[in-house]
mmCIF file of C-alpha atoms in Angstrom:
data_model
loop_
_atom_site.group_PDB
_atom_site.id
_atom_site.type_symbol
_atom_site.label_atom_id
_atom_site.label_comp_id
_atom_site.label_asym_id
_atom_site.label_seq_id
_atom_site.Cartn_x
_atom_site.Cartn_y
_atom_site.Cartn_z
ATOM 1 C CA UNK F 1 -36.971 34.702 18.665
ATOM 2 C CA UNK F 2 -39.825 35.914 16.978
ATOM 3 C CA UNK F 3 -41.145 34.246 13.452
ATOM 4 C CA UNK F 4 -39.846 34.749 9.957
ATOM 5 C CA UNK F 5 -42.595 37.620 8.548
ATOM 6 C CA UNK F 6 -42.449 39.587 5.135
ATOM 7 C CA UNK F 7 -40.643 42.278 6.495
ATOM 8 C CA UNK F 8 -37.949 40.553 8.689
ATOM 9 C CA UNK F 9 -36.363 37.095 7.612
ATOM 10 C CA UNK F 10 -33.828 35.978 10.857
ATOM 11 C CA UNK F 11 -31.837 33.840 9.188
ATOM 12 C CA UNK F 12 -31.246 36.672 6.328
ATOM 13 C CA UNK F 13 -29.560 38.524 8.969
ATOM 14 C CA UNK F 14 -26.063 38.962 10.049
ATOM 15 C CA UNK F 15 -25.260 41.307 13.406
ATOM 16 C CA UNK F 16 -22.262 43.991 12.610
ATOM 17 C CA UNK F 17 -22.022 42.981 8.721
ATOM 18 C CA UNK F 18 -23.083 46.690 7.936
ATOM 19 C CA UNK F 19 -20.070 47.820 10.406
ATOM 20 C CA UNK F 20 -17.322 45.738 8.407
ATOM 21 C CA UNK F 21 -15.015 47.546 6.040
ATOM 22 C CA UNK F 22 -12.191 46.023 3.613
ATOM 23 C CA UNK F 23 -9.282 46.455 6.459
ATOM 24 C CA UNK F 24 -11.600 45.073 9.405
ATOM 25 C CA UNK F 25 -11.197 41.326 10.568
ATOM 26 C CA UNK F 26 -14.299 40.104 10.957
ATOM 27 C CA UNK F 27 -14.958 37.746 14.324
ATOM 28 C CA UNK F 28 -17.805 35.187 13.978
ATOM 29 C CA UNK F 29 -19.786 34.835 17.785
ATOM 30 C CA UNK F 30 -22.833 32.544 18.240
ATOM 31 C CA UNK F 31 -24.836 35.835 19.357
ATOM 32 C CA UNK F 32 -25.277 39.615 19.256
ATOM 33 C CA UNK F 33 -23.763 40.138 22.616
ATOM 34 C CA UNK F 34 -20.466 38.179 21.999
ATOM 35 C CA UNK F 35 -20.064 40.270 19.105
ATOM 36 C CA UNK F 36 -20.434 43.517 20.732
ATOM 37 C CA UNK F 37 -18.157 42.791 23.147
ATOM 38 C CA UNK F 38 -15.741 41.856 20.624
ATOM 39 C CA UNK F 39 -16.197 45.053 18.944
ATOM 40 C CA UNK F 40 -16.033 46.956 21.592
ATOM 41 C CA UNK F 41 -12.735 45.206 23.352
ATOM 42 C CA UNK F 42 -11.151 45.727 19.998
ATOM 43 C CA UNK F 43 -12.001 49.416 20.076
ATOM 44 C CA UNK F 44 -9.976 49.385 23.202
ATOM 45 C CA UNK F 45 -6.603 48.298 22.007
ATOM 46 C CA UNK F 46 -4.753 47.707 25.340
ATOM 47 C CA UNK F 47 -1.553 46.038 24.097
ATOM 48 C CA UNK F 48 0.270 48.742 22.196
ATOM 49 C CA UNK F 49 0.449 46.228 19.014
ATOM 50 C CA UNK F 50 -0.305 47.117 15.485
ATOM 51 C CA UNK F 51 -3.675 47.613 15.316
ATOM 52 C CA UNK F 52 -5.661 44.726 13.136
ATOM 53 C CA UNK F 53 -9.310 46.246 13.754
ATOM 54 C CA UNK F 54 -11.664 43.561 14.280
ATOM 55 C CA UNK F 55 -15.672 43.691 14.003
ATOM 56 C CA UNK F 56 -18.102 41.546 16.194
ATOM 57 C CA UNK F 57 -20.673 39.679 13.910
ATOM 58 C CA UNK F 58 -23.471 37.160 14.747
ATOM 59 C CA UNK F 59 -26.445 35.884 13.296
ATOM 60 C CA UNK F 60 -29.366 36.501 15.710
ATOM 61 C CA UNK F 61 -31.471 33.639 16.843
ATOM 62 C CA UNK F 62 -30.080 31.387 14.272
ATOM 63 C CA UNK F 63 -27.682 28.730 13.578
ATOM 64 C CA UNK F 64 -24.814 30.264 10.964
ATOM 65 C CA UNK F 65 -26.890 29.894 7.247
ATOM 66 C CA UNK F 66 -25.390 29.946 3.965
ATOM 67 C CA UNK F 67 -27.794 33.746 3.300
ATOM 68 C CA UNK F 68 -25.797 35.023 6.115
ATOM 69 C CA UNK F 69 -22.138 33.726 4.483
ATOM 70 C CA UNK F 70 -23.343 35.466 1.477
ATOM 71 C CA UNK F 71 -22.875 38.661 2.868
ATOM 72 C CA UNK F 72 -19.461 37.839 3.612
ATOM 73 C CA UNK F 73 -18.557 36.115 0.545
ATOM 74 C CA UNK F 74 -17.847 39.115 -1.792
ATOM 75 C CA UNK F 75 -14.865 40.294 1.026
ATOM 76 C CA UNK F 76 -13.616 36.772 0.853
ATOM 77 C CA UNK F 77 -11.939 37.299 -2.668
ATOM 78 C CA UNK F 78 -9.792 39.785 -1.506
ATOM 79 C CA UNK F 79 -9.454 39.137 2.155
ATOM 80 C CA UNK F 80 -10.320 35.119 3.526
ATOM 81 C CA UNK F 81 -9.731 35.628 6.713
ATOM 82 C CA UNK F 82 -12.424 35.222 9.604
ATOM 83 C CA UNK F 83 -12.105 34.364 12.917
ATOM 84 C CA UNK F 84 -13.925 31.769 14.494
ATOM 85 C CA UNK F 85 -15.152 32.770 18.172
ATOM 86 C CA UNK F 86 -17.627 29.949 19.059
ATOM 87 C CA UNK F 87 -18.659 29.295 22.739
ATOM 88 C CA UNK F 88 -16.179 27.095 24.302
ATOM 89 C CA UNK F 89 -18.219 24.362 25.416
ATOM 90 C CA UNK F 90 -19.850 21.361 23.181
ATOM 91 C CA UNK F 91 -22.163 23.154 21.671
ATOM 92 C CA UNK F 92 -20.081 25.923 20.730
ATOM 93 C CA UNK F 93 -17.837 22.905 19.038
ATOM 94 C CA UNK F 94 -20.594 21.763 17.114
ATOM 95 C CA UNK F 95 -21.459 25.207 15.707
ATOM 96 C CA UNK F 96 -18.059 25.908 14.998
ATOM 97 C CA UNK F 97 -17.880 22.671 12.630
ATOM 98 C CA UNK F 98 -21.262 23.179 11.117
ATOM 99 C CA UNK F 99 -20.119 27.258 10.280
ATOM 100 C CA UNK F 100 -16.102 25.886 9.231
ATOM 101 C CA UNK F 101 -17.355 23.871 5.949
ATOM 102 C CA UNK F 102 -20.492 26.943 4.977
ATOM 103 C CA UNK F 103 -17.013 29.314 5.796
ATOM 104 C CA UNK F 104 -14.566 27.782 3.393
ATOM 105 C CA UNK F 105 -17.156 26.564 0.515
ATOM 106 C CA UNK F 106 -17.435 30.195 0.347
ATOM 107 C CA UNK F 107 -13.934 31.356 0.448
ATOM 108 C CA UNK F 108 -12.684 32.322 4.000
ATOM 109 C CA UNK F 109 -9.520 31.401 5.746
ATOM 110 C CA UNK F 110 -11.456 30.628 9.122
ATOM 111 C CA UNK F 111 -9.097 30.890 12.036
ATOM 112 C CA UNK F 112 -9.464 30.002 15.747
ATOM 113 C CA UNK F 113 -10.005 32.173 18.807
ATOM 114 C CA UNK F 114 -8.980 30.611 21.944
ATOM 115 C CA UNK F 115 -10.766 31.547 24.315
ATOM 116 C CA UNK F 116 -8.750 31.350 27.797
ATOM 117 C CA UNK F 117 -10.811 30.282 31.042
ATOM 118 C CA UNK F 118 -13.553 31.737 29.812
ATOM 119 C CA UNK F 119 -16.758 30.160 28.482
ATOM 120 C CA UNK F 120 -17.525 32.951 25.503
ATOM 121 C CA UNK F 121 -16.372 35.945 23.751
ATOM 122 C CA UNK F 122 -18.116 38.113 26.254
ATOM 123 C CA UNK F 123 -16.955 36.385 29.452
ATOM 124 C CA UNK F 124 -13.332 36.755 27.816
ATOM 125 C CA UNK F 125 -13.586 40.469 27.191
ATOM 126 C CA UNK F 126 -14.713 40.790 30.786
ATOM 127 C CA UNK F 127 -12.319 38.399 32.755
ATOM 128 C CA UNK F 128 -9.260 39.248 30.736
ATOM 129 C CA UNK F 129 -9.301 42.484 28.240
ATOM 130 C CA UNK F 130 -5.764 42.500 26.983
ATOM 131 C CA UNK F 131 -4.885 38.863 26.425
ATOM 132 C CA UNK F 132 -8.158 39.118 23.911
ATOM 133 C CA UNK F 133 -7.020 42.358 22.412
ATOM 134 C CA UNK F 134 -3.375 40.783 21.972
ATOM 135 C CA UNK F 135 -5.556 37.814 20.528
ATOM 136 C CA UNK F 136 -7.471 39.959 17.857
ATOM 137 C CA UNK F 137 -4.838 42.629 17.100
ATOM 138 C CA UNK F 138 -2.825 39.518 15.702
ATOM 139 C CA UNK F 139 -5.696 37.499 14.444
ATOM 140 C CA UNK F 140 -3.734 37.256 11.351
ATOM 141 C CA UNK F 141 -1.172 34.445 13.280
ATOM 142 C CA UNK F 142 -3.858 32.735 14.771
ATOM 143 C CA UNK F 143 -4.174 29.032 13.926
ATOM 144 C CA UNK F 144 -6.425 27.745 10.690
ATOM 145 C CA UNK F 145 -9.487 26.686 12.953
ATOM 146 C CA UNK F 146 -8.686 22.842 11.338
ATOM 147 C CA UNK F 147 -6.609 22.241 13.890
ATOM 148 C CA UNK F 148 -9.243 23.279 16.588
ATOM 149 C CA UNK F 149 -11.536 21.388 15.217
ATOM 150 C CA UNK F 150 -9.278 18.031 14.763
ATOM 151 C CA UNK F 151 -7.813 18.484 18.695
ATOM 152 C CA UNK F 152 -11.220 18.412 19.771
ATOM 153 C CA UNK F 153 -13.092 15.642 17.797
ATOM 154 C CA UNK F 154 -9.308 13.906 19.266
ATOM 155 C CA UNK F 155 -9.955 14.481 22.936
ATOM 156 C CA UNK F 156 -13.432 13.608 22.702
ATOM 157 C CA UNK F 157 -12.713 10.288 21.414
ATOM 158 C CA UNK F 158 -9.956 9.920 23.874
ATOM 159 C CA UNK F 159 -12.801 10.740 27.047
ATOM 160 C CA UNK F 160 -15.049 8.183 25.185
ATOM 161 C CA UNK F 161 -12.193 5.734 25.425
ATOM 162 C CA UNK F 162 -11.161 6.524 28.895
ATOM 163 C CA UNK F 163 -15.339 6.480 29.785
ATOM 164 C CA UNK F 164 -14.791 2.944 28.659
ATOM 165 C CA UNK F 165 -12.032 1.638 30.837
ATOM 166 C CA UNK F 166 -9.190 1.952 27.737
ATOM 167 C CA UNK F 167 -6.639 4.405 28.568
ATOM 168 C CA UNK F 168 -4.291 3.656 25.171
ATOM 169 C CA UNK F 169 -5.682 6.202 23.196
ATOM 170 C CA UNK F 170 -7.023 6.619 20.032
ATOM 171 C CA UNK F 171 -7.732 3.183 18.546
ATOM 172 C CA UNK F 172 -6.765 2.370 14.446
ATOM 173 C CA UNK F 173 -10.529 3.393 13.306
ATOM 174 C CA UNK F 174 -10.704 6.038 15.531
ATOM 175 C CA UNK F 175 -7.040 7.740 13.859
ATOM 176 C CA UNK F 176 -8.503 6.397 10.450
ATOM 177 C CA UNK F 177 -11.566 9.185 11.053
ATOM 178 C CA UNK F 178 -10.164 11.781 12.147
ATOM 179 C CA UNK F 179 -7.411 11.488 9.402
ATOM 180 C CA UNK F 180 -10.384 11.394 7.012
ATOM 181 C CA UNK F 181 -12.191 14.289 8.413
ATOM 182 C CA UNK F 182 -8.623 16.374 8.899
ATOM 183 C CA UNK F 183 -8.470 16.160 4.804
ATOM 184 C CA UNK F 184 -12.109 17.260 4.399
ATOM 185 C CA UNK F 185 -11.508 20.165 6.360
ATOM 186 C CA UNK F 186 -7.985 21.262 5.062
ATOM 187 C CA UNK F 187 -8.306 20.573 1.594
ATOM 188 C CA UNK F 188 -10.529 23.789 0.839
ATOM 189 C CA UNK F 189 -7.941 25.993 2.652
ATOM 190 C CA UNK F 190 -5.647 28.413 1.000
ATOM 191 C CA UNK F 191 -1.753 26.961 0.190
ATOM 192 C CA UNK F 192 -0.072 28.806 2.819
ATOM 193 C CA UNK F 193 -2.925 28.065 5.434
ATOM 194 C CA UNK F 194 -3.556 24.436 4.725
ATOM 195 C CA UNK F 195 0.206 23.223 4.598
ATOM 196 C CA UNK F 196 0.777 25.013 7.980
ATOM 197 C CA UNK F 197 -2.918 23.411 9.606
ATOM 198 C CA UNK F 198 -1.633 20.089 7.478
ATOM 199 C CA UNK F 199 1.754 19.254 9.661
ATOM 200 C CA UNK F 200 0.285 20.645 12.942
ATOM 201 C CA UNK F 201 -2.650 17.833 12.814
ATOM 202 C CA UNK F 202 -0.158 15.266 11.159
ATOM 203 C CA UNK F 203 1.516 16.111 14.874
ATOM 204 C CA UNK F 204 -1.666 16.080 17.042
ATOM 205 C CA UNK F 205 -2.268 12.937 15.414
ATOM 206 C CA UNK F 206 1.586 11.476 16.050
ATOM 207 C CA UNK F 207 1.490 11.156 12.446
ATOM 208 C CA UNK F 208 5.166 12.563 12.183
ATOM 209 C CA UNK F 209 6.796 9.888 14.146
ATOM 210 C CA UNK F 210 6.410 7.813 10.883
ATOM 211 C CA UNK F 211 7.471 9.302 7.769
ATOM 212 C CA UNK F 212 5.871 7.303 5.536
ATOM 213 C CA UNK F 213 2.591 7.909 7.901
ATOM 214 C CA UNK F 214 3.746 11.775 7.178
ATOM 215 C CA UNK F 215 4.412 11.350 3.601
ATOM 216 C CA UNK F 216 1.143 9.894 2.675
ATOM 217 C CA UNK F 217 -1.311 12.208 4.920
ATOM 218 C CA UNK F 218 0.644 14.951 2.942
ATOM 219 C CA UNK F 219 0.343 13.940 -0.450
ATOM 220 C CA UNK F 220 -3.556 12.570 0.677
ATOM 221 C CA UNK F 221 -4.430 16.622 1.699
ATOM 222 C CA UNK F 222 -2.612 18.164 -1.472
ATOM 223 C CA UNK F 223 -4.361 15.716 -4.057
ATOM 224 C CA UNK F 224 -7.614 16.475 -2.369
ATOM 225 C CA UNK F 225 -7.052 20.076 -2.699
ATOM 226 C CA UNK F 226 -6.425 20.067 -6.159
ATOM 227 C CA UNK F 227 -9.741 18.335 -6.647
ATOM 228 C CA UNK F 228 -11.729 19.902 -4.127
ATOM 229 C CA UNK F 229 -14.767 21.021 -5.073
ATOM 230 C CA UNK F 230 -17.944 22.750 -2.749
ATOM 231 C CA UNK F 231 -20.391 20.412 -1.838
ATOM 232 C CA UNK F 232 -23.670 20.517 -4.202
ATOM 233 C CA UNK F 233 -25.692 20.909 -0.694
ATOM 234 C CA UNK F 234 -24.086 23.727 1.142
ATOM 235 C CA UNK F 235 -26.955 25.678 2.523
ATOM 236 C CA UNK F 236 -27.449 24.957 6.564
ATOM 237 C CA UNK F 237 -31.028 26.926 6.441
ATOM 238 C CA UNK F 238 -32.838 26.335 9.245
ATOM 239 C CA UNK F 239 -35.801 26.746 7.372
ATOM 240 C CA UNK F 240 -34.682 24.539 4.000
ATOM 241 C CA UNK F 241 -33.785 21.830 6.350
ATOM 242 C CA UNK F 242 -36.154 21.831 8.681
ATOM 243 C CA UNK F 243 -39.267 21.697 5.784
ATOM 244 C CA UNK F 244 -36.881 18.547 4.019
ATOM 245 C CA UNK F 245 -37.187 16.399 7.344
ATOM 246 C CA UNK F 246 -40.840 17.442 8.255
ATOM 247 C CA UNK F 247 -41.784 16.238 4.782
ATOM 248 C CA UNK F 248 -42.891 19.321 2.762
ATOM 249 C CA UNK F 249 -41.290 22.130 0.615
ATOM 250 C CA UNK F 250 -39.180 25.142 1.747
ATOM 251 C CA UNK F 251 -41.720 27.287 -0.287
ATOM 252 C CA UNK F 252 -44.480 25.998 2.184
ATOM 253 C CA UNK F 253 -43.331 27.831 4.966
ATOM 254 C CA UNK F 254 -44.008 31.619 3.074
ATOM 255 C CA UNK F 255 -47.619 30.510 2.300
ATOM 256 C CA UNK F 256 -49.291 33.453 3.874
ATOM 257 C CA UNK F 257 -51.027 32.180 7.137
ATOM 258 C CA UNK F 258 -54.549 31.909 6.660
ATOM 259 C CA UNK F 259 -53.835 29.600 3.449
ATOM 260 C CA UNK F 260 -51.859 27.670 5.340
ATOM 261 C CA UNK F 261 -53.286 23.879 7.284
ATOM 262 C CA UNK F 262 -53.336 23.840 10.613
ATOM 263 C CA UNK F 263 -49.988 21.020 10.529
ATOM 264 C CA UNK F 264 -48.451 23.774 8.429
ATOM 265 C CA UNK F 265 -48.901 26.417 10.991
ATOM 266 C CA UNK F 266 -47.792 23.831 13.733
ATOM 267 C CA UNK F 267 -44.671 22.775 11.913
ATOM 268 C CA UNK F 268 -43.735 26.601 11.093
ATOM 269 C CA UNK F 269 -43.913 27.335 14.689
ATOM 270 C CA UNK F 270 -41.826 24.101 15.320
ATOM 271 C CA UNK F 271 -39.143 25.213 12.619
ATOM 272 C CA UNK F 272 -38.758 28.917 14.296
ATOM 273 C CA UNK F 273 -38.210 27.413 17.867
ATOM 274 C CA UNK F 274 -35.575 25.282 16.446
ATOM 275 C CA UNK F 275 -33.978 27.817 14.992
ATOM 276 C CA UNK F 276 -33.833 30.063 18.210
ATOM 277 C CA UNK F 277 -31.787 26.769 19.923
ATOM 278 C CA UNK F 278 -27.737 26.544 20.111
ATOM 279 C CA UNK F 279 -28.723 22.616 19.760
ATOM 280 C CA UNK F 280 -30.320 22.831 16.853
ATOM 281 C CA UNK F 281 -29.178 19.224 14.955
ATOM 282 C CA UNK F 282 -27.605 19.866 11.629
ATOM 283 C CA UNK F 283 -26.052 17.062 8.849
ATOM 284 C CA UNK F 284 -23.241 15.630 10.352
ATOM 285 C CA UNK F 285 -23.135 16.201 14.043
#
């Protein structure tokens, strides 16, 4: 968790991106360790399936930023799809959201890794070896991480509910939100991907016990995708937006240090301990 310097730029760097090749899957982790054991568990291949090599990668001490997705982006074109292996807590929920929409502006096919009573990718390689194996060697039929993402945002507002004495569900603004955010997130997928992800939240959403409900959630994710563009602002830097809300320029933080005020130096060392924290608050959490 050191700071940026000339030589060495953290949020440049992307753990196990020098170990992918064109027929490797590679598996996103929130850190170094999750993706070695991913690497290493898929090195293993317990479950006598066909082999779908997969490759641990992680940024390290960062949240996900669009320099890292860069070094992904090229692959994208021929192959899109990346597994998603966040931590399965809140956090790891967050990150996963914030590293979906810098994912698919870029071209990937993100899909989900469930992780079975286990907290991360490392716990799940220790605890259970050849139901994650069986999980990676097939990460090919794993589910569009859309639908993760939708379930949870779901059952959160259904504990928020409950937390309030209302045990009827989701409410009409509440299905209204997550129907708007269920577009946003499948309208950038590929055709095959996004009509599969599409009825799979129309049913975690009940949406198919009314066809008309079904018909127009449909047609609302195809029109979007055929005028889906990526957002002008795509880049989750640490350091871009951590200089916008402070109040001075990105450029600022590579003044060389003994140019630099003494609220420069203090808001630099502010920006790097923020970017060494899984909590780290991004647009739209």
């Amino acid at each position: 968790n050191t700071p940026a310097t000339k030589v060495f730029t953290k949020g440049n760097y992307l753990y196990g991106a020098d170990q992918l090749d064109p027929n490797a899957t590679p598996v996103l982790c929130e850190g170094p360790l999750d993706a070695i054991a991913i690497t290493l568990n898929g090195d293993k291949n317990t479950t006598g399936l066909a082999q779908n090599k997969t490759i641990g990668i992680a940024p390290g001490g960062t949240a996900l930023t669009q320099a890292q997705v860069a070094k992904l982006s090229k692959r994208f074109t021929k192959n899109p799809l990346l597994v998603l292996a966040t931590d399965n807590d809140t956090a790891g929920q967050k990150a996963a959201a914030r590293d979906y929409q810098l994912l698919v502006t870029a071209g990937a096919d993100p899909r989900g890794l469930n992780l079975i009573d286990a907290k991360d990718p490392a716990e799940a390689a220790k605890a259970n070896p050849t139901l994650l194996s069986a999980q990676l060697e097939t990460s090919n039929l794993l589910s569009p991480s859309a639908i993760k993402l939708i379930e949870y945002q779901k059952n959160e507002y259904i504990k928020q509910n409950l937390s309030h004495g209302d045990s009827q569900g989701l409410d009409a603004n509440q299905l209204a939100a997550l129907q708007k955010k269920a577009i946003q997130l499948l309208a950038p997928l590929p055709q095959e991907s996004r009509q599969f992800a599409t009825q799979e939240i129309a049913h975690t959403l009940e949406l198919d016990q009314d066809q008309q409900s079904l018909d127009a959630f449909n047609a609302d994710v195809e029109n979007s995708a055929k005028v889906w563009l990526p957002p002008k602002e795509t880049s989750y830097d640490w350091r871009t937006l951590a200089a916008k809300y402070a109040g001075w320029h990105e450029t600022d933080y590579y003044v060389n240090d003994r140019n630099k005020s003494e609220e420069q130096v203090r808001l630099q060392n502010e920006i790097d301990h923020a970017a060494s924290s899984p909590d780290i608050a991004m647009p739209g959490d």
